[in-house]
Short mmCIF file of C-alpha atoms in Angstrom, two decimals:
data_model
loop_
_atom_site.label_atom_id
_atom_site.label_comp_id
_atom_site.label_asym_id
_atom_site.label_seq_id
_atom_site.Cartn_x
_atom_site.Cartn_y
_atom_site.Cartn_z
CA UNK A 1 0.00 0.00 0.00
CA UNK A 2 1.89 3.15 -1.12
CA UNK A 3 0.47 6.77 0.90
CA UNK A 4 0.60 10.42 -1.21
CA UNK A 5 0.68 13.44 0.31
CA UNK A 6 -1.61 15.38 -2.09
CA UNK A 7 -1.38 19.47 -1.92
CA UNK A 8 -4.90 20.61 -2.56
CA UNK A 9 -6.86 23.85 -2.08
CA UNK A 10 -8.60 22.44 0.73
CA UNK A 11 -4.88 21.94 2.39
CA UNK A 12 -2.85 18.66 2.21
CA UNK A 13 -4.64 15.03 1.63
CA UNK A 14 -3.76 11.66 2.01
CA UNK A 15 -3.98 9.48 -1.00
CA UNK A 16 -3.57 6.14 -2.21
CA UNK A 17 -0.54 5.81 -4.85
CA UNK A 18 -0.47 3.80 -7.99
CA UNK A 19 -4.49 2.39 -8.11
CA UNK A 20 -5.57 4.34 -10.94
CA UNK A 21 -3.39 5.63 -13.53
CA UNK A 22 -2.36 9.00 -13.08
CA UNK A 23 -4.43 9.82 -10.29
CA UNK A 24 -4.37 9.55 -6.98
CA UNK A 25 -8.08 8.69 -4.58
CA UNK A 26 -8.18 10.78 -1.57
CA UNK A 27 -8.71 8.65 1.19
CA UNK A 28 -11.49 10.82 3.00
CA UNK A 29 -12.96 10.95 0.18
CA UNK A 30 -12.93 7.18 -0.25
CA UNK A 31 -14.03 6.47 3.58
CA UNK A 32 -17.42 8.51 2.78
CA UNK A 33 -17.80 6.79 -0.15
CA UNK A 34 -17.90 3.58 1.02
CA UNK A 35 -19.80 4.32 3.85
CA UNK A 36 -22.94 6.17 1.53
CA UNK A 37 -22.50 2.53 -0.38
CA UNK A 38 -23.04 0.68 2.82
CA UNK A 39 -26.03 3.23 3.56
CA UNK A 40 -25.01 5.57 6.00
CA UNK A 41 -26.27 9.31 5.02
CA UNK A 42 -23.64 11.43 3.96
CA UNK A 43 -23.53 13.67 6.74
CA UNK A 44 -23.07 11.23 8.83
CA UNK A 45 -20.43 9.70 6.87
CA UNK A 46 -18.54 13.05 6.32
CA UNK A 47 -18.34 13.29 10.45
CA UNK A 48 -16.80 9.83 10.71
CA UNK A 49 -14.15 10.62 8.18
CA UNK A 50 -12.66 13.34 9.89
CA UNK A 51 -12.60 11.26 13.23
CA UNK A 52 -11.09 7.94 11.62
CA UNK A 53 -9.53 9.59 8.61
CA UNK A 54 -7.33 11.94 10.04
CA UNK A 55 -5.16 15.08 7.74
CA UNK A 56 -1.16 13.66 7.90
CA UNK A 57 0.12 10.33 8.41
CA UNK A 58 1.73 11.20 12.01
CA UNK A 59 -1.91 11.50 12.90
CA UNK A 60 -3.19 8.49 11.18
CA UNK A 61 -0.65 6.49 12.45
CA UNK A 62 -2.17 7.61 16.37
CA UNK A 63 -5.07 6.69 15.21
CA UNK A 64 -4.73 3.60 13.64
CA UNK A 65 -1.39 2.31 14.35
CA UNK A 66 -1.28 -0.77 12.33
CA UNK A 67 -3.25 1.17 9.70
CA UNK A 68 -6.09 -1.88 9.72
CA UNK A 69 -8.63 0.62 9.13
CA UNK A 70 -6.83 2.29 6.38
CA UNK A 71 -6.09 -1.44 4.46
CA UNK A 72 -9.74 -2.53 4.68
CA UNK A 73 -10.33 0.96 2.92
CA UNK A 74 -7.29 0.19 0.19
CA UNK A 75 -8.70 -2.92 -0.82
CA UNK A 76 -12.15 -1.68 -1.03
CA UNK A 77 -10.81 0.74 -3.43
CA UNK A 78 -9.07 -1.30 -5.39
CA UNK A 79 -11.61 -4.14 -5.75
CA UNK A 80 -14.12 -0.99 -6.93
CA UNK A 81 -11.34 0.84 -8.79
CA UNK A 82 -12.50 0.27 -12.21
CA UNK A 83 -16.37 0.10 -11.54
CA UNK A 84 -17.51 3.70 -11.10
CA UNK A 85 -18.45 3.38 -7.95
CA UNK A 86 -15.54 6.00 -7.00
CA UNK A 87 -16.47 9.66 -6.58
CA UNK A 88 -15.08 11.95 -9.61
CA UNK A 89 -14.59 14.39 -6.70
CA UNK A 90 -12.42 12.25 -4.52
CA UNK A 91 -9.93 11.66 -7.20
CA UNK A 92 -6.88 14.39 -7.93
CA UNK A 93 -4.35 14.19 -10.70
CA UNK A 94 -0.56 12.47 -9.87
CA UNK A 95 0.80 15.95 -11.13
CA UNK A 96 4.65 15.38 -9.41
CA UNK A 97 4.45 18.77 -8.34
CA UNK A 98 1.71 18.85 -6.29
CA UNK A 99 3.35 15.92 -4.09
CA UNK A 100 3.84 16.96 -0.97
CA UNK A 101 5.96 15.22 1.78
CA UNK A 102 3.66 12.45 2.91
CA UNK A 103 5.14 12.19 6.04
CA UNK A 104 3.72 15.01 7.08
CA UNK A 105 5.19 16.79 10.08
CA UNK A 106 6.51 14.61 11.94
CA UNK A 107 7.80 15.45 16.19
CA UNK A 108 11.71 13.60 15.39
CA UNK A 109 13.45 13.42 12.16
CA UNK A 110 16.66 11.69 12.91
CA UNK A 111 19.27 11.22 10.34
CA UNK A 112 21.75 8.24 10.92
CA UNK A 113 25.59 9.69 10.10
CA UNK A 114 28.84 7.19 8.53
CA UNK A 115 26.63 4.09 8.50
CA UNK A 116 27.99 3.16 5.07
CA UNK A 117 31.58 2.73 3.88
CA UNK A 118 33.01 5.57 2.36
CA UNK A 119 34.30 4.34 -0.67
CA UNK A 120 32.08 1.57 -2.90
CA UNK A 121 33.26 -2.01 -2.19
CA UNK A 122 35.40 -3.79 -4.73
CA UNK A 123 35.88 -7.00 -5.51
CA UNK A 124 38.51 -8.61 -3.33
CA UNK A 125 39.61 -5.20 -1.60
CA UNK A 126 40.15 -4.38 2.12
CA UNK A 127 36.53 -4.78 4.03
CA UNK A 128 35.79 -1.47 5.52
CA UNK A 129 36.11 -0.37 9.23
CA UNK A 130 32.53 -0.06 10.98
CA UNK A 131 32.11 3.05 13.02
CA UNK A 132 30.48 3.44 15.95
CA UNK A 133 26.44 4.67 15.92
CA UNK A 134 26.01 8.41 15.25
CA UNK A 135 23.66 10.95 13.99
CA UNK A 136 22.10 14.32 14.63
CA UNK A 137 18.31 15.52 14.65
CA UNK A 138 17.25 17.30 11.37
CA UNK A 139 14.48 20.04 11.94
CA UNK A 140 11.04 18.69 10.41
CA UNK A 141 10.68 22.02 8.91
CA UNK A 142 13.17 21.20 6.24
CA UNK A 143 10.64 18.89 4.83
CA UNK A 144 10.14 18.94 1.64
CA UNK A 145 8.01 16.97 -1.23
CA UNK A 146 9.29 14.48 -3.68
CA UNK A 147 9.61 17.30 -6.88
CA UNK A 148 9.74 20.10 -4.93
CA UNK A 149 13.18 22.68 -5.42
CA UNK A 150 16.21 22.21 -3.47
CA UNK A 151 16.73 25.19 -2.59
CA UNK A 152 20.56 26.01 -2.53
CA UNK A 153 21.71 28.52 0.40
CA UNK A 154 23.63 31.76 -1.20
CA UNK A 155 25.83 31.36 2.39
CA UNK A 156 27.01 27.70 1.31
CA UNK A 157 29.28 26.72 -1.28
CA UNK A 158 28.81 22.59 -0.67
CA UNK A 159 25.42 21.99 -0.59
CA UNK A 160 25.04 17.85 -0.90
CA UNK A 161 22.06 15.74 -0.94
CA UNK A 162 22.58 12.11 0.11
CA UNK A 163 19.88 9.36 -0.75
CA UNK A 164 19.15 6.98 2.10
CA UNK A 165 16.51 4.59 3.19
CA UNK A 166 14.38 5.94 5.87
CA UNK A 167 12.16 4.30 8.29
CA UNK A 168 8.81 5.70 9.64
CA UNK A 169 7.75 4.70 13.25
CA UNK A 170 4.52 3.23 13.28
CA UNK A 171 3.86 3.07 16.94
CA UNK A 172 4.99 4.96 20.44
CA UNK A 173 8.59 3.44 21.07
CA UNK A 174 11.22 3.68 23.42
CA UNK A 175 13.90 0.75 24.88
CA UNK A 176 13.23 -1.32 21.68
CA UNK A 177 15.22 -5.00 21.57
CA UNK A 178 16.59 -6.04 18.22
CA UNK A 179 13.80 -8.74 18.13
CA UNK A 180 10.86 -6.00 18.39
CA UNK A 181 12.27 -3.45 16.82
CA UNK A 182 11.08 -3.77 12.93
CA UNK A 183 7.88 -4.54 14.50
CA UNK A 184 7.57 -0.69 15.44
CA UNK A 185 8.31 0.32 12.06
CA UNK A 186 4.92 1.05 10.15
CA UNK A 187 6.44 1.92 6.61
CA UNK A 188 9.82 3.32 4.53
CA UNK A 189 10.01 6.37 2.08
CA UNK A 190 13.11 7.47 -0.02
CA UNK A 191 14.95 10.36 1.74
CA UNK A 192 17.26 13.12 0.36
CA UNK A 193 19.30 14.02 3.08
CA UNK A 194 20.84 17.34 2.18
CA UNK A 195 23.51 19.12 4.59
CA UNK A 196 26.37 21.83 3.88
CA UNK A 197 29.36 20.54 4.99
CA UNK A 198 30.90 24.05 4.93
CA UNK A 199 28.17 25.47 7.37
CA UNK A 200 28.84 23.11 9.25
CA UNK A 201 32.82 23.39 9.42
CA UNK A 202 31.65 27.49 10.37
CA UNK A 203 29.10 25.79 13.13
CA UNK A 204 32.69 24.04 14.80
CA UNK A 205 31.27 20.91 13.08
CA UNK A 206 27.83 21.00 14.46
CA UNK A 207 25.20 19.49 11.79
CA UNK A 208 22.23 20.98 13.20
CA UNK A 209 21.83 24.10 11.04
CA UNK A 210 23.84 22.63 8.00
CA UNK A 211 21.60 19.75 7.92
CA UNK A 212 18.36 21.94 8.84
CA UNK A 213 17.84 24.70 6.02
CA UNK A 214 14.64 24.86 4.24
CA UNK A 215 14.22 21.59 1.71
CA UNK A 216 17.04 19.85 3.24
CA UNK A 217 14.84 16.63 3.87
CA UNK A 218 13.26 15.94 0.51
CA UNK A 219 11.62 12.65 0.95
CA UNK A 220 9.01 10.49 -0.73
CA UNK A 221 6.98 10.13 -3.73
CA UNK A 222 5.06 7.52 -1.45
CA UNK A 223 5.02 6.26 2.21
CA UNK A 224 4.93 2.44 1.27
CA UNK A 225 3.86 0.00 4.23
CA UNK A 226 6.17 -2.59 5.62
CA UNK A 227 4.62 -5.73 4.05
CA UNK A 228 5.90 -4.55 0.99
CA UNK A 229 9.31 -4.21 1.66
CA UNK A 230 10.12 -7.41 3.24
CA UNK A 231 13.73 -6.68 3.61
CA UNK A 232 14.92 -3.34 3.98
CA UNK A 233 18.19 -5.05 4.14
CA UNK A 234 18.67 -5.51 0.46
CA UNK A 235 17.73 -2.40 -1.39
CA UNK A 236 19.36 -0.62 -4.09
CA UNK A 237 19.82 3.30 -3.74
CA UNK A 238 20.77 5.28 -6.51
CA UNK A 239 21.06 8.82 -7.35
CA UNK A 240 21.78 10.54 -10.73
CA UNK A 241 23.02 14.42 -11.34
CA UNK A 242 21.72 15.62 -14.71
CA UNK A 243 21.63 12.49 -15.30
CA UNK A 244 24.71 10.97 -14.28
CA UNK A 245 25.22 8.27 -11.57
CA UNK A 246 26.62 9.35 -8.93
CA UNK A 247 25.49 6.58 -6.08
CA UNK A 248 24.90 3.37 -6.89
CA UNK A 249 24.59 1.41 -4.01
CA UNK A 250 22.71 -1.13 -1.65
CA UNK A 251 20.95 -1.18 1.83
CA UNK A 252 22.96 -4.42 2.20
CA UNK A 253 26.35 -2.42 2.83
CA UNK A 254 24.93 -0.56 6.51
CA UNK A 255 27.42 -1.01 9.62
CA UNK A 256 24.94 -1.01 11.81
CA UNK A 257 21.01 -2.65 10.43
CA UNK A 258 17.79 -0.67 11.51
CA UNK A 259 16.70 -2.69 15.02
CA UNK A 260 20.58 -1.95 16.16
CA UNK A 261 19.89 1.79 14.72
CA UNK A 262 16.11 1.69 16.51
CA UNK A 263 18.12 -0.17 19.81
CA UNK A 264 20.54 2.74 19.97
CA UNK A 265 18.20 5.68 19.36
CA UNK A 266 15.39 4.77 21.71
CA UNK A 267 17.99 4.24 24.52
CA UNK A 268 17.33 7.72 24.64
CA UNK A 269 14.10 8.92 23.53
CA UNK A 270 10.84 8.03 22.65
CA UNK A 271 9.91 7.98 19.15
CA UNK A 272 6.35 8.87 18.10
CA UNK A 273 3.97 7.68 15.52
CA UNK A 274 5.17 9.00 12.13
CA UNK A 275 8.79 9.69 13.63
CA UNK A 276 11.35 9.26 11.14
CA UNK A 277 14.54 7.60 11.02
CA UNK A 278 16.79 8.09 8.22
CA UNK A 279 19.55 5.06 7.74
CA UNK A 280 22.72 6.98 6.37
CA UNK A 281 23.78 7.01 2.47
CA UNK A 282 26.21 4.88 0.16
CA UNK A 283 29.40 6.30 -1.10
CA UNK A 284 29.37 8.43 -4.09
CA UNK A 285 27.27 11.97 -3.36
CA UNK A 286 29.20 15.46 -3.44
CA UNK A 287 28.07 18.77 -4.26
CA UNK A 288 25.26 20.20 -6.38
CA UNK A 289 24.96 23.79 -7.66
CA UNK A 290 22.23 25.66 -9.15
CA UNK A 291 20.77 24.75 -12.35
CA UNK A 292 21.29 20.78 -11.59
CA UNK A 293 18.47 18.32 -11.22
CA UNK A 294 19.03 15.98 -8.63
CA UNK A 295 17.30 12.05 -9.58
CA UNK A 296 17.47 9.81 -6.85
CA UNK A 297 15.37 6.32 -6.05
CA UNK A 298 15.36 3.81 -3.52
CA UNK A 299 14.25 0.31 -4.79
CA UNK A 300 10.50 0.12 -4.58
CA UNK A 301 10.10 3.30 -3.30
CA UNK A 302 9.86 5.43 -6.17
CA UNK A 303 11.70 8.46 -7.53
CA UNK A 304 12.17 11.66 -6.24
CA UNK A 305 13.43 14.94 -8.78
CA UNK A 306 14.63 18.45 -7.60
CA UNK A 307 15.95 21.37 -9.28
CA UNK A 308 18.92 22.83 -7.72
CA UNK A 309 17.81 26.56 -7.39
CA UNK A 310 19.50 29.61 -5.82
CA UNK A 311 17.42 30.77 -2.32
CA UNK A 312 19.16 34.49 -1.76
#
């Protein structure tokens, strides 16, 4: 089941991803739908989709935790998908740039630091030195959606995204084992980590700010459940810049997996429904300037696209 954050004039909305072609059915929408086919008058059914059907997927994820609710719904849209029964209204176009981040806002956006090697593996070479957990908080107001612009600070001169894996907490966690810990994880999106290494040098190597600026978290197209990514463990990432590779790698090359990650980080806090977790990048990223476009994909989690623009 893949989740779209949908930017609307009636403010954000959750959709399902990849049912219909090119278009995207508003969940809401869909709830009331089914409900007026089961009966219930729709004003009645318009007041129970705002209680069970909540705006962003932090939210839905309180509510429904294991997102039951919202697969019965899925599969009653797909089994009535191509029979009409759909309302025109409750259907918006898969424009890319009206994709919003369909995490919403989450309360923690953590971003996992020198999980991967720093060089791509080669054939019968040295293995690579593990180093010890790390990472830093990113603010959730550098959010940004799947096509939207990455907007490049005039103050930094090494703005570089990163493509990672990233892991969305599904349920209220803290002191997770490495047996339970996938179990709290409700879904994975593709995640653009950007940071400014040279804001950061200027910050006495702090990442907070050079990892927080507005866009620096570009993540999505889709929030895709966990049933459908039965291993995160084996994943390829790759990014392109105007359209040449510049990561190719694979989930399979972390130091440290996601329960140790999960283990680690809720030693010390609590993670929330629709907290985020992302797992570190593969070797190969560097610098972008304005005018590039920025292609990067994590295996079966769609593609995100940004244009490298100037933000004086």
């Amino acid at each position: 089941m893949k989740i779209a954050s949908r930017r609307t004039p009636f403010g954000d909305r959750l959709c399902f991803a990849e049912v219909l072609p090119d278009q995207l059915v508003d969940l809401r929408a869909a709830f009331v739908r089914r409900l007026e086919t089961e009966g219930v008058h729709r004003d009645d059914a318009l007041a129970r989709s705002r209680r069970v059907v909540p705006a962003d997927l932090p939210e839905l994820l309180r509510t429904d935790p294991g997102l039951d609710a919202v697969q019965r719904l899925f599969d009653w849209v797909v089994t009535h998908a191509d029979s009409g029964v759909l309302d025109q209204d409750g259907l918006w176009s898969a424009e890319p740039g009206r994709l919003g981040p369909p995490i919403g806002r989450p309360h923690t956006v953590w971003c996992m630091l020198a999980n991967y090697p720093r060089r791509s593996p080669t054939p019968g070479g040295r293995p690579p030195i593990p180093r010890g957990l790390q990472g830093c908080l990113k603010a959730p107001g550098a959010l940004a959606g799947p096509y939207d612009d990455l907007r490049h600070p005039a103050i930094s001169e090494r703005v570089d995204p990163e493509m990672e894996l990233a892991a969305v907490i599904g349920t209220r966690s803290r002191h997770l084992t490495l047996d339970n810990a996938l179990r709290a994880v409700a879904g994975y999106v593709g995640f653009s980590d950007v940071g400014s290494r040279d804001v950061s040098e200027l910050d006495n190597n702090r990442m907070d700010r050079a990892k927080g600026f507005d866009t620096y978290g570009i993540c999505g197209p889709w929030f895709v459940t966990a049933d459908e990514i039965p291993d995160p463990h084996g994943l390829r990432i790759r990014q392109w810049v105007n359209g040449e590779v510049r990561q190719n790698g694979s989930t399979t090359e972390m130091f440290h997996t996601i329960p140790e990650q999960l283990v680690w980080l809720t030693a010390a806090m609590t993670l929330a429904p629709g907290d985020l977790l992302s797992t570190g990048t593969p070797a190969g990223h560097g610098a972008v300037r304005p005018g590039d476009v920025v292609r990067g994909e994590v295996e079966g989690l769609g593609v995100i696209e940004n244009k490298v623009v100037l933000d004086d």
